Tab-separated table of C-alpha atoms and ligand atoms in Angstrom:
chain	number	residue	atom	x	y	z
D	1	MET	CA	0.000	0.000	0.000
D	2	ALA	CA	2.151	2.845	-1.271
D	3	ILE	CA	1.611	6.312	0.130
D	4	THR	CA	-0.126	8.721	-2.271
D	5	LYS	CA	-0.977	11.666	-0.015
D	6	LEU	CA	1.070	12.558	3.041
D	7	LEU	CA	-0.068	14.782	5.888
D	8	ILE	CA	2.738	16.607	7.694
D	9	ALA	CA	1.982	16.913	11.416
D	10	ASN	CA	4.779	19.369	12.118
D	11	ARG	CA	6.072	22.802	11.175
D	12	GLY	CA	9.247	24.756	10.449
D	13	GLU	CA	12.259	23.505	8.583
D	14	ILE	CA	11.426	19.805	9.053
D	15	ALA	CA	7.993	20.274	7.449
D	16	VAL	CA	9.740	21.822	4.430
D	17	ARG	CA	12.213	18.919	4.359
D	18	ILE	CA	9.397	16.330	4.429
D	19	ILE	CA	7.464	18.111	1.648
D	20	ARG	CA	10.588	18.077	-0.528
D	21	ALA	CA	11.073	14.338	-0.039
D	22	ALA	CA	7.389	13.628	-0.719
D	23	LYS	CA	7.300	15.707	-3.911
D	24	GLU	CA	10.331	13.895	-5.273
D	25	LEU	CA	8.471	10.626	-4.711
D	26	GLY	CA	5.365	11.897	-6.520
D	27	ILE	CA	3.404	12.001	-3.260
D	28	ARG	CA	0.898	14.800	-2.681
D	29	THR	CA	1.199	16.755	0.562
D	30	VAL	CA	-1.157	18.197	3.167
D	31	GLN	CA	0.348	20.684	5.608
D	32	VAL	CA	-1.563	21.139	8.844
D	33	HIS	CA	-0.778	24.362	10.659
D	34	SER	CA	-1.702	26.541	13.594
D	35	ALA	CA	-3.217	29.978	13.138
D	36	ALA	CA	0.269	31.426	13.734
D	37	ASP	CA	1.719	29.477	10.799
D	38	ALA	CA	-0.773	30.368	8.056
D	39	GLU	CA	1.991	32.194	6.175
D	40	SER	CA	4.662	29.544	6.685
D	41	LEU	CA	6.850	28.285	3.859
D	42	ALA	CA	5.571	24.738	4.390
D	43	VAL	CA	1.981	25.934	3.913
D	44	LYS	CA	3.004	27.684	0.698
D	45	MET	CA	4.883	24.639	-0.593
D	46	ALA	CA	2.364	21.912	0.220
D	47	ASP	CA	-0.418	20.949	-2.194
D	48	GLU	CA	-3.024	21.601	0.490
D	49	ALA	CA	-3.107	23.214	3.915
D	50	VAL	CA	-5.488	22.823	6.856
D	51	ASN	CA	-5.712	25.098	9.884
D	52	ILE	CA	-5.889	22.824	12.939
D	53	GLY	CA	-6.115	25.357	15.735
D	54	PRO	CA	-4.745	28.309	17.686
D	55	PRO	CA	-1.017	29.093	18.049
D	56	HIS	CA	-0.551	27.239	21.331
D	57	ALA	CA	0.841	23.818	20.333
D	58	ALA	CA	-1.394	21.950	22.774
D	59	LYS	CA	-4.362	23.174	20.736
D	60	SER	CA	-2.883	22.608	17.267
D	61	TYR	CA	0.284	20.570	16.667
D	62	LEU	CA	-0.541	18.324	19.626
D	63	ASN	CA	-4.254	18.150	18.849
D	64	VAL	CA	-4.644	14.534	17.723
D	65	LEU	CA	-8.362	14.777	16.935
D	66	ASN	CA	-7.925	17.807	14.697
D	67	ILE	CA	-4.959	16.258	12.908
D	68	LEU	CA	-6.863	13.037	12.210
D	69	GLU	CA	-9.878	15.051	11.065
D	70	ALA	CA	-7.651	17.001	8.654
D	71	ALA	CA	-6.356	13.699	7.250
D	72	LYS	CA	-9.902	12.469	6.754
D	73	VAL	CA	-11.160	15.639	5.103
D	74	THR	CA	-8.235	15.792	2.660
D	75	GLY	CA	-8.054	12.057	1.970
D	76	ALA	CA	-4.463	11.729	3.154
D	77	ASP	CA	-3.336	8.130	3.550
D	78	ALA	CA	-0.246	8.719	5.722
D	79	VAL	CA	1.046	11.016	8.479
D	80	HIS	CA	4.652	12.150	8.979
D	81	PRO	CA	5.247	13.420	12.525
D	82	GLY	CA	8.671	15.060	11.982
D	83	TYR	CA	10.526	15.580	15.289
D	84	GLY	CA	9.246	16.947	18.596
D	85	PHE	CA	5.460	17.385	19.028
D	86	LEU	CA	3.788	13.962	18.507
D	87	ALA	CA	6.763	12.222	16.901
D	88	GLU	CA	7.501	9.960	19.871
D	89	ASN	CA	3.964	9.581	21.123
D	90	ALA	CA	3.013	5.886	20.921
D	91	ALA	CA	-0.688	6.611	21.418
D	92	PHE	CA	-0.588	8.961	18.426
D	93	ALA	CA	1.091	6.324	16.254
D	94	ASP	CA	-1.618	3.869	17.300
D	95	ALA	CA	-4.402	6.402	16.674
D	96	VAL	CA	-3.070	7.112	13.176
D	97	GLU	CA	-3.096	3.387	12.370
D	98	ALA	CA	-6.500	2.886	13.967
D	99	ALA	CA	-7.802	5.561	11.596
D	100	GLY	CA	-6.579	3.410	8.702
D	101	LEU	CA	-3.579	5.626	7.932
D	102	ILE	CA	0.136	4.907	7.702
D	103	PHE	CA	2.312	6.373	10.459
D	104	VAL	CA	5.684	7.290	8.973
D	105	GLY	CA	7.673	5.944	11.890
D	106	PRO	CA	7.897	2.814	13.990
D	107	LYS	CA	4.961	0.822	15.335
D	108	GLY	CA	3.432	2.220	18.532
D	109	ASP	CA	4.834	-0.729	20.468
D	110	ALA	CA	8.404	-0.012	19.338
D	111	ILE	CA	7.935	3.605	20.480
D	112	ARG	CA	6.632	2.313	23.818
D	113	VAL	CA	9.791	0.272	24.342
D	114	MET	CA	12.437	2.556	22.870
D	115	GLY	CA	10.839	6.002	23.379
D	116	ASP	CA	10.583	5.484	27.140
D	117	LYS	CA	14.131	6.006	28.348
D	118	VAL	CA	13.893	3.466	31.146
D	119	ALA	CA	12.354	0.732	28.990
D	120	ALA	CA	15.008	1.455	26.346
D	121	ARG	CA	17.797	0.931	28.878
D	122	VAL	CA	16.319	-2.452	29.748
D	123	ALA	CA	16.019	-3.399	26.060
D	124	ALA	CA	19.611	-2.286	25.449
D	125	GLU	CA	20.943	-4.414	28.271
D	126	ALA	CA	18.952	-7.385	27.026
D	127	ALA	CA	20.519	-6.932	23.576
D	128	GLY	CA	23.995	-6.860	25.135
D	129	VAL	CA	24.513	-3.115	24.609
D	130	PRO	CA	26.351	-1.378	27.479
D	131	VAL	CA	24.332	1.297	29.286
D	132	VAL	CA	25.422	4.022	31.715
D	133	PRO	CA	25.515	2.543	35.242
D	134	GLY	CA	22.294	3.520	36.975
D	135	SER	CA	18.950	2.367	38.347
D	136	ASP	CA	17.485	-0.791	36.838
D	137	GLY	CA	14.099	0.756	36.331
D	138	ARG	CA	12.013	3.712	37.397
D	139	ILE	CA	12.519	4.733	40.982
D	140	ASP	CA	9.491	5.494	43.067
D	141	ASP	CA	10.717	4.775	46.578
D	142	PRO	CA	12.862	7.643	48.002
D	143	GLU	CA	14.876	5.306	50.275
D	144	GLN	CA	15.644	2.934	47.431
D	145	ALA	CA	16.647	5.953	45.284
D	146	LYS	CA	19.115	7.116	47.933
D	147	ALA	CA	20.645	3.665	48.171
D	148	ILE	CA	21.130	3.500	44.400
D	149	ALA	CA	22.647	6.993	44.287
D	150	LEU	CA	25.111	6.021	47.021
D	151	ALA	CA	26.028	2.827	45.210
D	152	ILE	CA	26.608	4.677	41.906
D	153	GLY	CA	28.541	7.483	43.563
D	154	PHE	CA	28.025	11.250	43.164
D	155	PRO	CA	27.560	13.199	41.008
D	156	VAL	CA	24.472	11.416	39.672
D	157	MET	CA	22.070	12.422	36.960
D	158	ILE	CA	18.355	12.449	37.677
D	159	LYS	CA	16.469	11.935	34.441
D	160	ALA	CA	12.821	11.920	33.454
D	161	ALA	CA	11.811	8.650	31.759
D	162	ALA	CA	9.754	10.661	29.273
D	163	GLY	CA	12.228	13.529	28.917
D	164	GLY	CA	13.610	14.930	25.688
D	165	GLY	CA	15.093	17.978	24.024
D	166	GLY	CA	17.606	18.364	26.855
D	167	ARG	CA	14.800	18.933	29.343
D	168	GLY	CA	14.066	16.809	32.380
D	169	ILE	CA	17.696	16.264	33.449
D	170	ARG	CA	19.371	17.397	36.686
D	171	ILE	CA	22.695	16.717	38.341
D	172	ALA	CA	23.011	16.070	42.085
D	173	HIS	CA	26.514	16.443	43.536
D	174	ASP	CA	25.747	15.090	46.983
D	175	MET	CA	23.008	13.436	49.010
D	176	HIS	CA	21.611	16.716	50.283
D	177	GLU	CA	21.192	18.024	46.742
D	178	PHE	CA	19.813	14.678	45.652
D	179	GLU	CA	17.083	14.753	48.293
D	180	THR	CA	16.077	18.284	47.292
D	181	LEU	CA	16.129	17.666	43.555
D	182	MET	CA	14.256	14.357	43.383
D	183	PRO	CA	10.764	15.647	44.292
D	184	GLN	CA	11.274	18.786	42.157
D	185	ALA	CA	12.367	16.697	39.187
D	186	SER	CA	9.365	14.417	39.512
D	187	ALA	CA	6.878	17.291	39.747
D	188	GLU	CA	8.445	19.017	36.759
D	189	ALA	CA	8.522	15.867	34.667
D	190	LYS	CA	4.855	15.320	35.454
D	191	ALA	CA	4.023	18.860	34.362
D	192	ALA	CA	6.232	18.872	31.251
D	193	PHE	CA	5.797	15.322	29.944
D	194	GLY	CA	2.657	14.089	31.726
D	195	ASP	CA	4.763	11.404	33.385
D	196	GLY	CA	6.623	11.945	36.657
D	197	GLY	CA	8.723	8.773	36.279
D	198	LEU	CA	12.428	9.201	37.061
D	199	TYR	CA	15.603	7.130	36.829
D	200	ILE	CA	19.188	7.819	37.783
D	201	GLU	CA	22.487	7.480	35.974
D	202	LYS	CA	26.115	7.956	36.803
D	203	VAL	CA	27.510	11.179	35.342
D	204	ILE	CA	30.074	10.285	32.705
D	205	GLU	CA	32.600	13.131	32.915
D	206	LYS	CA	34.212	14.426	29.726
D	207	ALA	CA	32.119	12.162	27.564
D	208	ARG	CA	31.435	12.731	23.929
D	209	HIS	CA	27.937	12.437	22.496
D	210	ILE	CA	28.105	9.957	19.634
D	211	GLU	CA	24.965	8.572	18.014
D	212	VAL	CA	24.253	5.987	15.344
D	213	GLN	CA	21.729	6.502	12.541
D	214	ILE	CA	19.798	3.403	11.682
D	215	LEU	CA	17.163	2.434	9.113
D	216	GLY	CA	14.949	-0.613	9.567
D	217	ASP	CA	12.007	-2.172	7.763
D	218	GLY	CA	10.643	-4.189	10.681
D	219	ARG	CA	12.650	-7.265	9.711
D	220	ARG	CA	16.160	-6.044	9.027
D	221	ALA	CA	18.124	-2.962	10.060
D	222	ILE	CA	21.264	-1.240	8.816
D	223	HIS	CA	23.335	1.597	10.241
D	224	CYS	CA	24.477	4.704	8.394
D	225	PHE	CA	27.471	5.329	10.654
D	226	GLU	CA	27.706	7.825	13.478
D	227	ARG	CA	27.362	11.512	14.183
D	228	GLU	CA	29.180	13.368	16.913
D	229	CYS	CA	27.140	16.031	18.721
D	230	SER	CA	29.376	16.905	21.665
D	231	LEU	CA	29.048	20.667	21.286
D	232	GLN	CA	25.996	21.312	23.423
D	233	ARG	CA	24.482	24.092	25.459
D	234	ARG	CA	22.015	23.127	28.168
D	235	ARG	CA	22.197	19.576	26.798
D	236	GLN	CA	20.946	20.765	23.432
D	237	LYS	CA	23.008	20.189	20.335
D	238	VAL	CA	24.571	23.236	18.739
D	239	TRP	CA	27.026	21.823	16.162
D	240	GLU	CA	26.940	18.282	14.782
D	241	GLU	CA	29.225	16.360	12.482
D	242	ALA	CA	29.713	13.061	10.714
D	243	PRO	CA	31.769	11.017	11.108
D	244	SER	CA	33.206	11.547	14.586
D	245	ALA	CA	36.792	12.780	14.271
D	246	VAL	CA	38.035	10.604	17.135
D	247	LEU	CA	36.398	7.204	16.837
D	248	PRO	CA	38.873	4.379	16.015
D	249	GLN	CA	37.576	2.113	13.248
D	250	ASP	CA	37.302	-0.960	15.483
D	251	VAL	CA	35.243	0.992	18.017
D	252	ARG	CA	33.071	2.384	15.210
D	253	ASP	CA	32.413	-1.171	14.006
D	254	LYS	CA	31.385	-2.316	17.488
D	255	LEU	CA	29.280	0.766	18.193
D	256	CYS	CA	27.386	0.561	14.916
D	257	ALA	CA	26.886	-3.202	15.264
D	258	SER	CA	25.406	-2.688	18.734
D	259	ALA	CA	22.914	-0.183	17.326
D	260	VAL	CA	21.829	-2.572	14.577
D	261	ALA	CA	21.417	-5.400	17.099
D	262	LEU	CA	19.237	-3.235	19.308
D	263	ALA	CA	17.135	-1.951	16.386
D	264	GLU	CA	16.581	-5.491	15.128
D	265	ALA	CA	15.709	-6.680	18.638
D	266	VAL	CA	12.666	-4.377	18.603
D	267	ASN	CA	11.819	-4.985	14.899
D	268	TYR	CA	12.444	-1.327	14.263
D	269	ARG	CA	10.774	0.304	11.265
D	270	GLY	CA	11.794	3.622	9.762
D	271	ALA	CA	14.645	5.986	10.669
D	272	GLY	CA	15.932	6.068	14.227
D	273	THR	CA	18.935	7.120	16.247
D	274	LEU	CA	20.660	5.404	19.126
D	275	GLU	CA	22.471	7.880	21.318
D	276	TYR	CA	25.581	6.966	23.286
D	277	LEU	CA	28.150	8.604	25.495
D	278	TYR	CA	31.720	7.797	24.540
D	279	ASP	CA	34.785	8.057	26.737
D	280	ASP	CA	37.758	8.378	24.422
D	281	GLU	CA	40.284	7.617	27.147
D	282	THR	CA	38.865	4.174	27.883
D	283	GLN	CA	37.208	3.757	24.452
D	284	HIS	CA	34.030	2.642	26.226
D	285	PHE	CA	30.623	3.586	24.935
D	286	TYR	CA	27.353	3.609	26.865
D	287	PHE	CA	23.856	3.683	25.377
D	288	ILE	CA	21.760	6.590	26.729
D	289	GLU	CA	18.573	6.685	24.688
D	290	MET	CA	16.902	6.130	21.378
D	291	ASN	CA	15.091	8.771	19.350
D	292	THR	CA	12.420	6.866	17.445
D	293	ARG	CA	12.079	9.516	14.735
D	294	ILE	CA	14.048	11.541	12.230
D	295	GLN	CA	16.508	13.829	14.013
D	296	VAL	CA	17.348	17.466	13.486
D	297	GLU	CA	20.929	16.608	12.496
D	298	HIS	CA	20.092	13.878	9.950
D	299	PRO	CA	21.537	15.892	7.011
D	300	VAL	CA	25.173	15.311	8.016
D	301	THR	CA	24.586	11.581	7.560
D	302	GLU	CA	22.908	12.207	4.202
D	303	MET	CA	25.933	14.218	3.097
D	304	ILE	CA	28.526	11.543	3.918
D	305	THR	CA	26.488	8.537	2.719
D	306	GLY	CA	24.446	9.969	-0.153
D	307	ILE	CA	21.330	8.325	1.314
D	308	ASP	CA	18.163	10.449	1.490
D	309	LEU	CA	16.901	9.437	4.940
D	310	LEU	CA	13.489	11.097	4.543
D	311	ARG	CA	12.921	9.339	1.228
D	312	GLU	CA	13.887	5.995	2.732
D	313	MET	CA	11.642	6.348	5.762
D	314	ILE	CA	8.665	7.249	3.571
D	315	LEU	CA	9.314	4.317	1.203
D	316	ILE	CA	9.795	1.833	4.036
D	317	CYS	CA	6.682	2.919	5.906
D	318	GLY	CA	4.796	2.751	2.608
D	319	GLY	CA	5.611	-0.959	2.626
D	320	GLU	CA	8.827	-1.321	0.627
D	321	PRO	CA	11.621	-3.423	2.054
D	322	LEU	CA	14.873	-1.704	2.976
D	323	ARG	CA	16.659	-0.980	-0.293
D	324	TYR	CA	20.214	-1.170	1.035
D	325	THR	CA	22.436	-3.910	2.315
D	326	GLN	CA	24.977	-2.888	4.953
D	327	ASP	CA	27.807	-3.210	2.414
D	328	GLN	CA	26.153	-0.664	0.159
D	329	VAL	CA	26.340	2.031	2.829
D	330	ARG	CA	29.660	3.810	2.441
D	331	MET	CA	30.869	7.043	3.890
D	332	LYS	CA	32.861	9.664	2.112
D	333	GLY	CA	34.341	12.928	3.350
D	334	HIS	CA	33.148	14.926	6.332
D	335	ALA	CA	29.979	16.926	7.024
D	336	ILE	CA	29.164	19.555	9.656
D	337	GLU	CA	25.831	21.093	10.599
D	338	VAL	CA	25.283	24.193	12.698
D	339	ARG	CA	21.912	25.219	14.090
D	340	ILE	CA	20.897	28.750	13.201
D	341	ASN	CA	18.465	29.759	15.954
D	342	ALA	CA	16.515	32.962	16.497
D	343	GLU	CA	18.448	33.685	19.687
D	344	ASP	CA	20.755	36.476	20.728
D	345	PRO	CA	24.180	35.071	21.707
D	346	ALA	CA	25.048	38.439	23.263
D	347	LYS	CA	22.061	38.176	25.614
D	348	ASN	CA	22.536	34.671	26.965
D	349	PHE	CA	20.763	33.178	23.944
D	350	MET	CA	17.498	34.892	24.693
D	351	PRO	CA	14.869	33.930	22.083
D	352	ALA	CA	14.647	36.677	19.465
D	353	PRO	CA	11.635	36.199	17.190
D	354	GLY	CA	10.864	38.909	14.644
D	355	THR	CA	10.484	39.630	10.938
D	356	VAL	CA	13.050	38.670	8.302
D	357	THR	CA	13.730	41.978	6.549
D	358	SER	CA	16.358	40.621	4.168
D	359	LEU	CA	17.863	37.239	3.465
D	360	ARG	CA	21.028	36.077	1.761
D	361	LEU	CA	21.444	32.315	1.618
D	362	PRO	CA	24.771	30.518	1.303
D	363	GLY	CA	25.355	28.284	-1.698
D	364	GLY	CA	28.080	26.781	-3.813
D	365	PRO	CA	29.825	23.420	-3.612
D	366	GLY	CA	29.052	21.128	-0.690
D	367	THR	CA	26.732	23.676	0.919
D	368	ARG	CA	23.141	23.090	2.004
D	369	PHE	CA	20.800	25.296	4.009
D	370	ASP	CA	17.612	23.631	5.285
D	371	THR	CA	15.275	26.400	6.379
D	372	MET	CA	11.716	27.720	6.422
D	373	LEU	CA	12.858	31.334	6.111
D	374	TYR	CA	11.922	33.705	3.300
D	375	GLN	CA	12.144	37.453	3.062
D	376	GLY	CA	9.230	39.042	4.925
D	377	TYR	CA	8.559	35.934	7.032
D	378	GLN	CA	7.505	36.664	10.598
D	379	VAL	CA	9.077	34.180	12.997
D	380	PRO	CA	6.308	33.384	15.481
D	381	PRO	CA	7.225	33.465	19.184
D	382	PHE	CA	5.321	30.288	20.086
D	383	TYR	CA	7.641	27.513	18.986
D	384	ASP	CA	11.270	26.483	19.223
D	385	SER	CA	13.851	28.874	17.910
D	386	LEU	CA	15.382	26.804	15.102
D	387	LEU	CA	15.378	28.858	11.887
D	388	GLY	CA	17.523	26.654	9.767
D	389	LYS	CA	20.514	24.389	9.584
D	390	LEU	CA	23.633	25.180	7.637
D	391	ILE	CA	25.277	21.979	6.467
D	392	VAL	CA	28.568	21.691	4.635
D	393	TRP	CA	30.415	18.725	3.176
D	394	ASP	CA	34.025	18.471	2.041
D	395	GLU	CA	36.758	15.884	1.554
D	396	THR	CA	38.230	16.254	5.025
D	397	ARG	CA	37.144	17.703	8.358
D	398	GLU	CA	39.632	20.520	8.030
D	399	ARG	CA	38.253	21.494	4.645
D	400	ALA	CA	34.694	21.189	5.933
D	401	ILE	CA	35.461	23.695	8.704
D	402	THR	CA	36.971	26.086	6.146
D	403	ARG	CA	33.888	25.689	4.007
D	404	MET	CA	31.670	26.299	7.047
D	405	ARG	CA	33.452	29.614	7.694
D	406	ARG	CA	32.941	30.609	4.066
D	407	ALA	CA	29.255	29.613	4.075
D	408	LEU	CA	28.603	31.419	7.388
D	409	ASP	CA	30.123	34.568	5.888
D	410	GLU	CA	27.612	34.348	3.042
D	411	LEU	CA	24.584	33.846	5.307
D	412	GLU	CA	22.742	37.022	6.230
D	413	VAL	CA	19.421	37.044	8.045
D	414	GLY	CA	18.316	40.675	8.303
D	415	GLY	CA	16.019	41.839	11.086
D	416	LEU	CA	16.775	39.025	13.541
D	417	GLN	CA	19.492	38.136	15.995
D	418	THR	CA	20.750	34.634	15.282
D	419	THR	CA	23.343	32.174	16.524
D	420	LYS	CA	25.527	32.818	13.461
D	421	PRO	CA	28.183	34.763	15.474
D	422	LEU	CA	28.570	31.810	17.841
D	423	HIS	CA	29.228	29.465	14.930
D	424	GLN	CA	31.670	31.880	13.340
D	425	LEU	CA	33.635	31.860	16.573
D	426	LEU	CA	33.482	28.071	16.925
D	427	ALA	CA	34.600	27.618	13.326
D	428	THR	CA	37.815	29.524	14.092
D	429	ASP	CA	38.510	27.907	17.458
D	430	GLU	CA	41.637	25.780	17.871
D	431	SER	CA	40.031	23.174	20.140
D	432	VAL	CA	37.180	22.769	17.688
D	433	ALA	CA	39.713	22.404	14.884
D	434	ARG	CA	41.354	19.554	16.825
D	435	ALA	CA	37.955	18.068	17.805
D	436	ASP	CA	39.255	18.423	21.333
D	437	PHE	CA	35.932	18.725	23.164
D	438	HIS	CA	33.279	16.850	25.150
D	439	THR	CA	29.652	17.490	26.119
D	440	ARG	CA	30.557	19.879	28.922
D	441	TRP	CA	33.177	21.787	26.984
D	442	LEU	CA	30.998	24.424	25.293
D	443	GLU	CA	29.365	25.994	28.349
D	444	PRO	CA	32.578	27.140	30.093
D	445	TRP	CA	33.938	28.136	26.679
D	446	LEU	CA	30.885	30.397	26.257
D	447	GLU	CA	31.585	32.010	29.624
D	448	ALA	CA	35.197	32.607	28.658
D	449	ASN	CA	34.289	33.991	25.232
D	450	ALA	CA	31.218	36.002	26.216
D	451	HIS	CA	33.001	39.276	25.424
D	452	LYS	CA	33.572	38.151	21.827
D	453	LEU	CA	29.870	37.469	21.402
D	454	SER	CA	28.569	40.753	22.751
D	455	SER	CA	27.488	42.948	19.861
Z	501	ADP	P1	17.655	15.888	18.024
Z	501	ADP	O1	18.366	14.782	18.699
Z	501	ADP	O2	16.951	15.537	16.767
Z	501	ADP	O3	18.474	17.096	17.957
Z	501	ADP	P2	16.280	17.102	20.131
Z	501	ADP	O4	16.361	16.275	21.353
Z	501	ADP	O5	17.083	18.339	20.020
Z	501	ADP	O6	16.482	16.131	18.951
Z	501	ADP	O7	14.786	17.440	19.875
Z	501	ADP	C1	14.322	17.832	18.603
Z	501	ADP	C2	13.086	18.628	18.782
Z	501	ADP	O8	12.116	17.886	19.469
Z	501	ADP	C3	13.274	19.889	19.534
Z	501	ADP	O9	12.417	20.842	18.977
Z	501	ADP	C4	12.844	19.509	20.940
Z	501	ADP	O10	12.393	20.641	21.639
Z	501	ADP	C5	11.753	18.533	20.668
Z	501	ADP	N1	11.581	17.449	21.644
Z	501	ADP	C6	12.338	16.363	21.789
Z	501	ADP	N2	11.859	15.555	22.739
Z	501	ADP	C7	10.755	16.137	23.230
Z	501	ADP	C8	9.783	15.786	24.242
Z	501	ADP	N3	9.836	14.663	24.943
Z	501	ADP	N4	8.790	16.643	24.463
Z	501	ADP	C9	8.703	17.771	23.764
Z	501	ADP	N5	9.558	18.150	22.792
Z	501	ADP	C10	10.577	17.360	22.527
Z	502	ADP	P1	17.405	14.090	25.906
Z	502	ADP	O1	16.305	13.085	25.852
Z	502	ADP	O2	17.013	15.344	26.548
Z	502	ADP	O3	18.072	14.230	24.587
Z	502	ADP	P2	19.693	12.486	26.760
Z	502	ADP	O4	19.567	11.355	27.699
Z	502	ADP	O5	19.877	12.170	25.318
Z	502	ADP	O6	18.433	13.441	26.941
Z	502	ADP	O7	20.870	13.413	27.250
Z	502	ADP	C1	21.089	14.674	26.677
Z	502	ADP	C2	22.513	15.097	26.943
Z	502	ADP	O8	22.779	15.157	28.340
Z	502	ADP	C3	23.574	14.148	26.398
Z	502	ADP	O9	23.868	14.391	25.040
Z	502	ADP	C4	24.753	14.477	27.301
Z	502	ADP	O10	25.394	15.665	26.938
Z	502	ADP	C5	24.086	14.707	28.633
Z	502	ADP	N1	24.017	13.453	29.413
Z	502	ADP	C6	22.984	12.594	29.454
Z	502	ADP	N2	23.231	11.557	30.273
Z	502	ADP	C7	24.468	11.747	30.779
Z	502	ADP	C8	25.311	11.045	31.713
Z	502	ADP	N3	24.918	9.919	32.293
Z	502	ADP	N4	26.537	11.574	32.000
Z	502	ADP	C9	26.939	12.722	31.425
Z	502	ADP	N5	26.198	13.429	30.562
Z	502	ADP	C10	24.972	12.970	30.229
Z	503	MG	MG1	19.048	12.744	23.532
């Protein structure tokens, strides 16, 4: 049952990306949107558009009934959830299927296992994949939690089972802090994710964030190598690259094989990412979570492998078997992505929505800019601040960084403050050039370089 009309239950640059993939496959598109997004690029590009509610996401992009109604009215036969919003909501995936539509993602049950961070840890261990030392399951008993924290040793990380997007994570340095943070963390997780469930993990100091892209068709899975996303602020990725500059080939082989084993263990369908922390001194890697959806940084993998991940996920979920064998996936060169956000780096990255008064986009060899911006576009204040992603590819990492500097120089977004100055500074930094960083490297670096970012 091939997909003929795809409804996009998302917004922003990923909606534009999905529409492009669908059009190239000859699939018609329906863009649902909130009242704040009536003038969005995705709405202009799609074949049809349906207003599904007011700006507040809970009433529009998270409104399952309205989204399903829009699918019915337009005769869409499939729904792509993008990332964020309903992308990792198992009940939504089930509701889409119950309505007789194709969900472009894994089965609800696979989301239930791998989208819940605690269940995913259990599945990883069962598949023989090392996880960060921590609690075996959710912790509900405060005394038991204290005992586990003591056994692990401080500092420990308190994480929400349903957390995501860098939210729902706290660090406790001692028992006193732990006892204060636990109830707060639970209440906040309940409010933010509708699930107060917590678990704890040892803090891996100076770890790198390395993740493996996989594609599966429910029977078989392959990997498309790794991405390194160690440059983070508030546990959110800022700069991503593929491949990792530091991973020895034998470790890469083991890491990627572990991801395939885990994906196959849950009969994974579609595109997914297994995230790990990697300690380059010991060469140990530890599974942290799976994102059962397309990720923001997927383009760097597309650039080094030549595989169109959006196309593949749409074809697979439309019923085609995986078109690649593992041997056919090769990597070439190096790719880097930087996130261009509507934030002011000089004002502690305060969100800075506004109107795009002028726009100059970078181009030329090995240069890609995935964005929903156009001149005159008003960036609404209701959603996340990602405006676009600048992606470059070149033969080597060194050349890719040079190309990134060149492409950043070309990019001009008039009327808005963006994170471009941060990336210009990173692209000339010596530690970045040597890939000498870890997940907690960027924040102190920002403190030290604040004066260079003040406009
Ligand atoms: P990626 O690994 O693709 O970079 P992120 O974790 O940065 O993914 O999340 C991508 C998007 O999804 C962001 O807009 C983020 O705010 C949102 N997101 C991720 N997980 C959740 C969640 N559990 N609840 C709400 N939003 C989420
Ligand atoms: P999210 O669902 O919000 O993406 P993750 O579990 O993927 O949460 O963690 C986000 C980031 O937090 C990681 O990329 C890493 O920088 C940091 N982190 C998570 N777990 C640990 C840990 N056990 N030790 C050290 N850093 C961690
Ligand atoms: Mg994560």
